[in-house]
Amino acid sequence: MPAMTYRTEAPVPTDIITYRLNSKLVFVRPADDYEQALDYAQKEFPDELAEMDRSRISFYINAKMNGDRLQSVRISASAWPAAVSRLLRGEVIDVCVYTPPTVRHSDSKDVAPPQYLEVPQLYHSTSVPSSPRRRSPSPSCSVHSEKTKRSWFPRLSQ
């Protein structure tokens, strides 16, 4: 089994790297820290980044993961010095802009909730009525003759 070799000397610091924003490329000196990298990005891409909130700007490199597979990896502020010290001359750092999600609801606390239609009260319901109703008198239990019987249907024969 071949012995693994480790680099014991410090890597030679690179003198130039490439920032890429969309399809625009620019050579820059490697920034000493993350804040300086943000300064460079905003200066070199003024139309896109000059007025942008700095928290929306991030940096990515393509790194080999699991062998030959390239993966886009974000460089955090704390990892900036170590990540940049390993870059080769002219290597590309992608400058990305985070787009916050759109807010679909109002942030105002003065906005009233939506109004709903009221359900009409059904008077023939067996539920407890919301206000007392007058009841009509109950029919008497006396036997009615055929002539005094009331009906919704008209008499067919007279």
Coordinates of N, CA, C and O in Angstrom, one line a residue:
M1 N 0.8 -1.2 0.0 CA 0.0 0.0 0.0 C 0.9 1.2 0.0 O 1.8 1.3 0.8
P2 N 0.7 2.2 -0.9 CA 1.5 3.4 -1.0 C 1.3 4.3 0.2 O 0.1 4.4 0.7
A3 N 2.3 4.9 0.6 CA 2.2 5.8 1.8 C 1.5 7.1 1.3 O 1.8 7.6 0.2
M4 N 0.7 7.7 2.2 CA 0.1 9.0 1.8 C 1.0 10.1 2.1 O 1.8 10.1 3.1
T5 N 1.0 11.1 1.2 CA 1.9 12.2 1.4 C 1.1 13.4 1.8 O 0.0 13.6 1.4
Y6 N 1.6 14.2 2.7 CA 1.0 15.4 3.2 C 1.8 16.6 2.8 O 3.1 16.5 2.9
R7 N 1.2 17.7 2.5 CA 1.9 18.9 2.2 C 2.3 19.5 3.5 O 1.5 19.8 4.4
T8 N 3.6 19.7 3.7 CA 4.1 20.2 5.0 C 4.4 21.7 4.9 O 4.3 22.4 6.0
E9 N 4.7 22.2 3.7 CA 4.9 23.7 3.7 C 3.6 24.4 3.4 O 2.7 23.9 2.8
A10 N 3.6 25.7 3.7 CA 2.4 26.5 3.5 C 2.3 26.7 2.0 O 3.3 26.9 1.3
P11 N 1.0 26.8 1.5 CA 0.8 27.0 0.1 C 1.3 28.5 -0.2 O 1.2 29.4 0.6
V12 N 1.7 28.6 -1.4 CA 2.1 29.9 -1.9 C 0.9 30.8 -2.1 O 0.0 30.3 -2.8
P13 N 0.8 31.9 -1.5 CA -0.4 32.7 -1.6 C -0.5 33.2 -3.1 O 0.4 33.6 -3.7
T14 N -1.8 33.2 -3.5 CA -2.0 33.6 -4.9 C -2.1 35.1 -4.9 O -2.5 35.8 -3.9
D15 N -1.8 35.7 -6.1 CA -1.8 37.2 -6.2 C -3.0 37.7 -6.9 O -3.3 38.9 -6.8
I16 N -3.8 36.8 -7.5 CA -5.0 37.3 -8.2 C -6.0 36.2 -8.3 O -5.7 35.0 -8.5
I17 N -7.3 36.5 -8.1 CA -8.4 35.6 -8.3 C -9.4 36.2 -9.1 O -9.3 37.4 -9.5
T18 N -10.5 35.5 -9.5 CA -11.5 36.0 -10.4 C -12.8 36.0 -9.6 O -13.2 35.0 -9.1
Y19 N -13.5 37.2 -9.6 CA -14.9 37.2 -9.1 C -15.8 37.1 -10.3 O -15.6 37.8 -11.4
R20 N -16.9 36.3 -10.2 CA -17.9 36.2 -11.3 C -19.2 36.5 -10.7 O -19.7 35.9 -9.7
L21 N -19.9 37.4 -11.4 CA -21.3 37.7 -11.0 C -22.1 37.6 -12.3 O -21.9 38.3 -13.3
N22 N -23.0 36.6 -12.4 CA -23.8 36.2 -13.6 C -22.7 35.9 -14.7 O -22.0 35.0 -14.5
S23 N -22.7 36.7 -15.7 CA -21.7 36.4 -16.8 C -20.5 37.3 -16.8 O -19.7 37.3 -17.7
K24 N -20.5 38.2 -15.8 CA -19.4 39.2 -15.7 C -18.2 38.7 -14.9 O -18.4 38.1 -13.8
L25 N -17.0 38.9 -15.4 CA -15.8 38.4 -14.7 C -14.9 39.6 -14.4 O -14.8 40.5 -15.3
V26 N -14.2 39.6 -13.3 CA -13.2 40.6 -13.0 C -12.1 40.0 -12.1 O -12.4 39.2 -11.2
F27 N -10.9 40.4 -12.4 CA -9.7 39.9 -11.6 C -9.6 40.9 -10.4 O -9.8 42.1 -10.5
V28 N -9.4 40.3 -9.2 CA -9.2 41.1 -8.0 C -8.0 40.5 -7.2 O -7.7 39.3 -7.4
R29 N -7.5 41.3 -6.3 CA -6.5 40.7 -5.3 C -7.3 39.9 -4.3 O -8.5 40.3 -4.0
P30 N -6.8 38.9 -3.8 CA -7.6 38.1 -2.7 C -7.7 39.0 -1.5 O -6.8 39.6 -1.0
A31 N -9.0 39.1 -1.0 CA -9.2 39.9 0.1 C -8.7 39.2 1.4 O -8.6 38.0 1.5
D32 N -8.3 40.0 2.3 CA -7.7 39.5 3.6 C -8.8 38.9 4.5 O -8.6 38.0 5.2
D33 N -10.0 39.5 4.4 CA -11.1 39.0 5.2 C -12.5 39.1 4.4 O -12.5 39.7 3.3
Y34 N -13.5 38.6 5.0 CA -14.8 38.6 4.3 C -15.4 40.0 4.1 O -15.9 40.2 3.0
E35 N -15.2 40.9 5.0 CA -15.7 42.3 4.8 C -15.0 42.9 3.7 O -15.6 43.7 2.9
Q36 N -13.7 42.7 3.6 CA -13.0 43.3 2.4 C -13.4 42.7 1.1 O -13.5 43.3 0.1
A37 N -13.7 41.4 1.1 CA -14.2 40.7 -0.1 C -15.6 41.3 -0.5 O -15.8 41.5 -1.7
L38 N -16.4 41.7 0.5 CA -17.7 42.3 0.2 C -17.4 43.7 -0.4 O -18.1 44.1 -1.4
D39 N -16.5 44.4 0.1 CA -16.1 45.7 -0.4 C -15.7 45.6 -1.9 O -16.1 46.4 -2.7
Y40 N -14.8 44.7 -2.2 CA -14.3 44.4 -3.5 C -15.5 44.1 -4.5 O -15.6 44.7 -5.6
A41 N -16.4 43.3 -4.1 CA -17.5 42.8 -4.9 C -18.4 44.0 -5.2 O -18.8 44.3 -6.4
Q42 N -18.7 44.9 -4.2 CA -19.6 46.0 -4.4 C -18.9 47.1 -5.3 O -19.6 47.7 -6.1
K43 N -17.6 47.2 -5.2 CA -16.8 48.1 -6.0 C -16.7 47.7 -7.4 O -16.9 48.5 -8.4
E44 N -16.5 46.4 -7.7 CA -16.3 45.9 -9.0 C -17.6 45.6 -9.8 O -17.6 45.6 -11.0
F45 N -18.7 45.5 -9.1 CA -20.0 45.3 -9.7 C -21.0 46.3 -9.2 O -22.0 46.0 -8.5
P46 N -20.7 47.6 -9.5 CA -21.5 48.7 -8.9 C -23.0 48.7 -9.3 O -23.8 49.0 -8.5
D47 N -23.2 48.4 -10.6 CA -24.6 48.4 -11.0 C -25.5 47.4 -10.3 O -26.7 47.7 -10.1
E48 N -24.9 46.3 -10.0 CA -25.7 45.2 -9.3 C -25.6 45.2 -7.8 O -26.6 44.8 -7.2
L49 N -24.5 45.6 -7.2 CA -24.3 45.4 -5.8 C -24.1 46.7 -5.0 O -24.1 46.6 -3.7
A50 N -23.8 47.8 -5.6 CA -23.4 49.0 -4.8 C -24.5 49.4 -3.7 O -24.1 49.7 -2.6
E51 N -25.7 49.3 -4.0 CA -26.8 49.7 -3.1 C -27.4 48.5 -2.3 O -28.3 48.6 -1.6
M52 N -26.9 47.3 -2.6 CA -27.4 46.1 -2.0 C -27.0 45.9 -0.5 O -25.9 46.2 -0.2
D53 N -27.9 45.4 0.3 CA -27.6 45.1 1.6 C -26.6 44.0 1.6 O -26.7 42.9 1.0
R54 N -25.5 44.2 2.3 CA -24.3 43.2 2.3 C -24.7 41.8 2.8 O -24.1 40.9 2.4
S55 N -25.7 41.7 3.6 CA -26.1 40.4 4.1 C -26.7 39.5 3.0 O -26.8 38.3 3.2
R56 N -27.1 40.1 1.9 CA -27.6 39.3 0.8 C -26.5 38.8 -0.2 O -26.9 38.1 -1.1
I57 N -25.3 39.2 0.0 CA -24.2 38.9 -0.9 C -23.4 37.7 -0.3 O -23.1 37.7 0.9
S58 N -23.2 36.7 -1.1 CA -22.4 35.5 -0.6 C -21.4 35.1 -1.7 O -21.5 35.5 -2.8
F59 N -20.4 34.3 -1.3 CA -19.4 33.8 -2.2 C -19.3 32.3 -2.2 O -19.5 31.7 -1.2
Y60 N -19.1 31.8 -3.4 CA -19.1 30.3 -3.6 C -17.9 29.9 -4.4 O -17.5 30.7 -5.3
I61 N -17.4 28.7 -4.2 CA -16.4 28.1 -5.0 C -16.8 26.7 -5.4 O -17.7 26.2 -4.8
N62 N -16.3 26.2 -6.5 CA -16.6 24.9 -6.9 C -15.5 24.0 -6.4 O -14.3 24.2 -6.7
A63 N -15.8 23.0 -5.6 CA -14.8 22.2 -4.9 C -15.1 20.7 -5.3 O -16.3 20.3 -5.5
K64 N -14.1 19.9 -5.4 CA -14.2 18.5 -5.7 C -14.7 17.8 -4.4 O -14.1 17.9 -3.4
M65 N -15.8 17.1 -4.6 CA -16.3 16.3 -3.4 C -16.5 14.9 -3.9 O -16.9 14.6 -5.0
N66 N -16.1 13.9 -3.0 CA -16.3 12.5 -3.3 C -15.6 12.1 -4.6 O -16.2 11.6 -5.5
G67 N -14.4 12.5 -4.7 CA -13.7 12.1 -6.0 C -13.7 13.3 -7.0 O -13.1 14.3 -6.7
D68 N -14.3 13.0 -8.1 CA -14.3 14.0 -9.1 C -15.5 14.9 -9.2 O -15.6 15.8 -10.1
R69 N -16.5 14.7 -8.4 CA -17.8 15.4 -8.5 C -17.6 16.8 -8.0 O -17.2 17.0 -6.9
L70 N -17.9 17.9 -8.8 CA -17.8 19.2 -8.4 C -19.1 19.7 -7.7 O -20.2 19.3 -8.1
Q71 N -18.9 20.4 -6.6 CA -20.0 20.8 -5.8 C -19.8 22.3 -5.5 O -18.7 22.7 -5.1
S72 N -20.8 23.1 -5.6 CA -20.8 24.5 -5.2 C -20.8 24.6 -3.7 O -21.7 24.1 -3.1
V73 N -19.8 25.3 -3.1 CA -19.7 25.4 -1.7 C -19.6 26.9 -1.3 O -18.8 27.6 -1.8
R74 N -20.5 27.3 -0.4 CA -20.4 28.7 0.1 C -19.3 28.9 1.0 O -19.0 28.1 1.9
I75 N -18.6 30.1 0.9 CA -17.5 30.4 1.8 C -18.1 31.3 2.9 O -18.6 32.4 2.6
S76 N -18.0 30.8 4.1 CA -18.5 31.6 5.3 C -17.4 32.7 5.6 O -16.3 32.6 5.3
A77 N -17.9 33.7 6.4 CA -17.0 34.7 6.9 C -15.8 34.1 7.7 O -14.7 34.5 7.5
S78 N -16.1 33.2 8.5 CA -15.1 32.6 9.4 C -14.1 31.7 8.6 O -12.9 31.6 9.0
A79 N -14.5 31.2 7.5 CA -13.6 30.3 6.7 C -12.9 31.1 5.5 O -12.1 30.5 4.8
W80 N -13.2 32.4 5.4 CA -12.6 33.2 4.3 C -11.1 33.0 4.2 O -10.6 32.7 3.1
P81 N -10.3 33.4 5.2 CA -8.9 33.3 5.1 C -8.3 32.0 4.6 O -7.5 31.9 3.7
A82 N -8.8 30.9 5.3 CA -8.3 29.6 4.9 C -8.8 29.1 3.5 O -8.0 28.6 2.8
A83 N -10.0 29.5 3.1 CA -10.5 29.1 1.8 C -9.7 29.8 0.7 O -9.3 29.2 -0.3
V84 N -9.5 31.1 0.9 CA -8.8 31.9 -0.2 C -7.3 31.5 -0.2 O -6.7 31.5 -1.3
S85 N -6.7 31.1 0.9 CA -5.3 30.8 0.9 C -5.1 29.5 0.0 O -3.9 29.3 -0.4
R86 N -6.1 28.7 -0.2 CA -5.9 27.4 -0.9 C -6.2 27.6 -2.4 O -6.1 26.7 -3.2
L87 N -6.7 28.8 -2.8 CA -7.1 29.0 -4.2 C -5.9 29.1 -5.1 O -4.8 29.6 -4.7
L88 N -6.0 28.6 -6.4 CA -5.0 28.8 -7.4 C -5.1 30.1 -8.0 O -6.1 30.8 -8.0
R89 N -4.0 30.5 -8.7 CA -4.0 31.8 -9.4 C -5.1 31.9 -10.4 O -5.2 31.0 -11.2
G90 N -5.9 32.9 -10.3 CA -7.0 33.1 -11.3 C -8.3 32.3 -11.1 O -9.3 32.4 -11.8
E91 N -8.3 31.5 -10.0 CA -9.5 30.7 -9.7 C -10.7 31.5 -9.5 O -10.6 32.7 -9.0
V92 N -11.8 31.0 -9.8 CA -13.1 31.8 -9.8 C -13.8 31.6 -8.5 O -14.0 30.5 -8.0
I93 N -14.3 32.7 -8.0 CA -15.2 32.8 -6.8 C -16.5 33.4 -7.4 O -16.5 34.5 -7.9
D94 N -17.6 32.6 -7.2 CA -18.9 33.1 -7.7 C -19.5 34.1 -6.6 O -19.5 33.7 -5.4
V95 N -19.9 35.2 -7.1 CA -20.6 36.2 -6.2 C -22.1 36.0 -6.4 O -22.6 36.1 -7.6
C96 N -22.8 35.6 -5.4 CA -24.2 35.3 -5.5 C -25.0 36.3 -4.6 O -24.6 36.8 -3.6
V97 N -26.2 36.6 -5.1 CA -27.1 37.5 -4.4 C -28.3 36.7 -3.9 O -29.0 36.0 -4.7
Y98 N -28.6 36.7 -2.6 CA -29.7 36.0 -2.0 C -31.0 36.9 -2.3 O -31.0 38.1 -1.9
T99 N -32.0 36.3 -2.8 CA -33.3 37.0 -3.0 C -34.2 36.5 -2.0 O -34.6 35.4 -2.0
P100 N -34.6 37.4 -1.1 CA -35.5 37.0 0.0 C -36.9 36.7 -0.6 O -37.3 37.2 -1.6
P101 N -37.6 35.7 0.0 CA -38.9 35.4 -0.5 C -39.9 36.6 -0.3 O -39.7 37.4 0.6
T102 N -40.8 36.6 -1.3 CA -41.8 37.7 -1.2 C -42.8 37.4 -0.1 O -43.2 36.3 0.2
V103 N -43.2 38.5 0.6 CA -44.2 38.4 1.7 C -45.6 38.5 1.1 O -45.9 39.5 0.4
R104 N -46.4 37.5 1.4 CA -47.7 37.5 0.8 C -48.8 38.1 1.7 O -49.9 38.4 1.3
H105 N -48.4 38.3 3.0 CA -49.4 38.9 3.9 C -48.9 40.3 4.3 O -47.8 40.6 4.1
S106 N -49.8 41.1 4.8 CA -49.5 42.5 5.2 C -48.8 42.4 6.5 O -49.2 41.7 7.4
D107 N -47.8 43.2 6.7 CA -47.1 43.3 8.0 C -47.8 44.3 8.9 O -47.4 44.4 10.1
S108 N -48.8 45.0 8.4 CA -49.4 46.0 9.2 C -50.4 45.4 10.2 O -51.1 44.5 9.9
K109 N -50.3 45.9 11.5 CA -51.2 45.3 12.5 C -52.5 46.0 12.5 O -53.4 45.6 13.2
D110 N -52.7 47.1 11.7 CA -54.0 47.8 11.7 C -55.0 47.2 10.7 O -56.1 47.6 10.6
V111 N -54.5 46.2 9.9 CA -55.4 45.6 8.9 C -56.4 44.6 9.6 O -56.0 43.8 10.4
A112 N -57.7 44.8 9.3 CA -58.7 44.0 9.9 C -58.7 42.6 9.2 O -58.4 42.5 8.1
P113 N -59.1 41.6 10.0 CA -59.2 40.3 9.3 C -60.3 40.3 8.3 O -61.2 41.2 8.3
P114 N -60.3 39.3 7.4 CA -61.3 39.3 6.3 C -62.7 39.2 6.9 O -62.9 38.5 7.9
Q115 N -63.7 39.8 6.3 CA -65.1 39.7 6.8 C -65.8 38.5 6.0 O -65.6 38.4 4.8
Y116 N -66.6 37.8 6.7 CA -67.3 36.6 6.2 C -68.8 36.9 6.2 O -69.3 37.7 7.0
L117 N -69.5 36.4 5.3 CA -70.9 36.5 5.2 C -71.5 35.8 6.4 O -71.1 34.7 6.8
E118 N -72.6 36.4 7.0 CA -73.3 35.7 8.1 C -74.2 34.7 7.6 O -74.9 34.9 6.5
V119 N -74.3 33.6 8.3 CA -75.3 32.5 7.9 C -76.6 32.9 8.4 O -76.8 33.2 9.6
P120 N -77.7 32.9 7.5 CA -79.0 33.3 8.0 C -79.5 32.3 9.0 O -79.3 31.1 8.9
Q121 N -80.3 32.8 10.0 CA -80.9 31.9 11.0 C -82.0 31.2 10.3 O -82.9 31.7 9.6
L122 N -82.1 29.9 10.6 CA -83.2 29.1 10.0 C -84.2 28.9 11.2 O -83.9 28.4 12.2
Y123 N -85.5 29.4 10.9 CA -86.5 29.4 12.0 C -87.1 28.1 12.2 O -87.6 27.8 13.3
H124 N -87.0 27.2 11.3 CA -87.5 25.8 11.6 C -86.5 24.9 12.2 O -86.7 23.7 12.3
S125 N -85.3 25.4 12.5 CA -84.3 24.6 13.1 C -84.7 24.2 14.5 O -85.4 24.9 15.2
T126 N -84.2 23.1 14.9 CA -84.4 22.6 16.3 C -83.4 23.1 17.3 O -83.4 22.8 18.5
S127 N -82.4 23.9 16.8 CA -81.4 24.4 17.6 C -81.9 25.6 18.5 O -83.0 26.1 18.2
V128 N -81.2 25.9 19.5 CA -81.7 27.0 20.3 C -81.6 28.3 19.6 O -80.6 28.7 19.0
P129 N -82.7 29.0 19.5 CA -82.8 30.3 18.7 C -81.9 31.3 19.4 O -81.8 31.3 20.6
S130 N -81.4 32.3 18.6 CA -80.6 33.3 19.2 C -81.5 34.4 19.9 O -81.0 35.1 20.7
S131 N -82.7 34.5 19.5 CA -83.7 35.4 20.2 C -85.0 34.7 20.4 O -85.4 33.9 19.5
P132 N -85.7 35.0 21.4 CA -87.0 34.3 21.7 C -88.0 34.6 20.6 O -88.1 35.7 20.1
R133 N -88.7 33.6 20.2 CA -89.8 33.7 19.2 C -91.1 33.5 19.8 O -91.2 32.7 20.8
R134 N -92.1 34.0 19.3 CA -93.5 33.8 19.7 C -94.0 32.5 19.0 O -93.8 32.4 17.8
R135 N -94.5 31.6 19.7 CA -95.0 30.4 19.1 C -96.5 30.6 18.8 O -97.3 31.2 19.5
S136 N -96.9 30.0 17.7 CA -98.4 30.0 17.4 C -99.0 28.9 18.2 O -98.4 28.0 18.6
P137 N -100.3 29.1 18.5 CA -101.0 28.1 19.4 C -101.0 26.7 18.7 O -101.1 26.6 17.5
S138 N -100.9 25.7 19.5 CA -101.0 24.4 19.0 C -102.4 24.1 18.5 O -103.4 24.6 19.1
P139 N -102.5 23.2 17.5 CA -103.9 22.9 17.1 C -104.6 22.1 18.1 O -104.0 21.4 18.9
S140 N -105.9 22.3 18.2 CA -106.7 21.6 19.2 C -106.8 20.1 18.8 O -106.6 19.8 17.6
C141 N -107.0 19.3 19.7 CA -107.1 17.9 19.5 C -108.5 17.5 19.1 O -108.8 16.3 19.0
S142 N -109.4 18.4 18.9 CA -110.8 18.0 18.5 C -110.8 17.5 17.1 O -110.0 17.8 16.3
V143 N -111.8 16.7 16.8 CA -111.9 16.1 15.5 C -112.6 17.1 14.6 O -113.6 17.7 14.9
H144 N -112.0 17.3 13.4 CA -112.5 18.2 12.5 C -113.3 17.5 11.4 O -113.0 16.4 11.0
S145 N -114.3 18.1 11.0 CA -115.0 17.5 9.9 C -114.3 17.7 8.6 O -113.4 18.6 8.5
E146 N -114.7 17.0 7.6 CA -114.0 17.1 6.3 C -114.1 18.5 5.7 O -113.3 19.0 5.0
K147 N -115.2 19.2 6.0 CA -115.4 20.5 5.5 C -114.6 21.6 6.1 O -114.3 22.6 5.5
T148 N -114.2 21.4 7.3 CA -113.4 22.4 8.0 C -111.9 22.1 8.0 O -111.1 22.9 8.5
K149 N -111.6 21.0 7.4 CA -110.2 20.6 7.3 C -109.4 21.5 6.4 O -109.9 21.7 5.3
R150 N -108.4 22.1 6.7 CA -107.6 22.9 5.8 C -106.5 22.1 5.2 O -105.9 21.3 5.8
S151 N -106.1 22.5 4.0 CA -105.1 21.8 3.3 C -104.4 22.7 2.3 O -105.0 23.7 1.9
W152 N -103.2 22.5 2.0 CA -102.4 23.3 1.0 C -102.9 22.9 -0.4 O -102.7 23.6 -1.3
F153 N -103.4 21.7 -0.5 CA -103.8 21.2 -1.8 C -105.3 21.6 -2.1 O -106.1 21.4 -1.2
P154 N -105.6 22.1 -3.3 CA -107.0 22.4 -3.6 C -107.8 21.1 -3.7 O -107.2 20.1 -4.1
R155 N -109.0 21.2 -3.4 CA -109.9 20.1 -3.5 C -110.1 19.8 -5.0 O -110.3 20.7 -5.8
L156 N -110.0 18.5 -5.3 CA -110.2 18.2 -6.7 C -111.6 17.9 -7.0 O -112.1 18.1 -8.2
S157 N -112.3 17.5 -6.0 CA -113.7 17.2 -6.3 C -114.6 18.0 -5.3 O -114.3 17.9 -4.1
Q158 N -115.6 18.5 -5.7 CA -116.5 19.3 -4.7 C -117.8 18.8 -4.7 O -118.5 18.3 -5.5

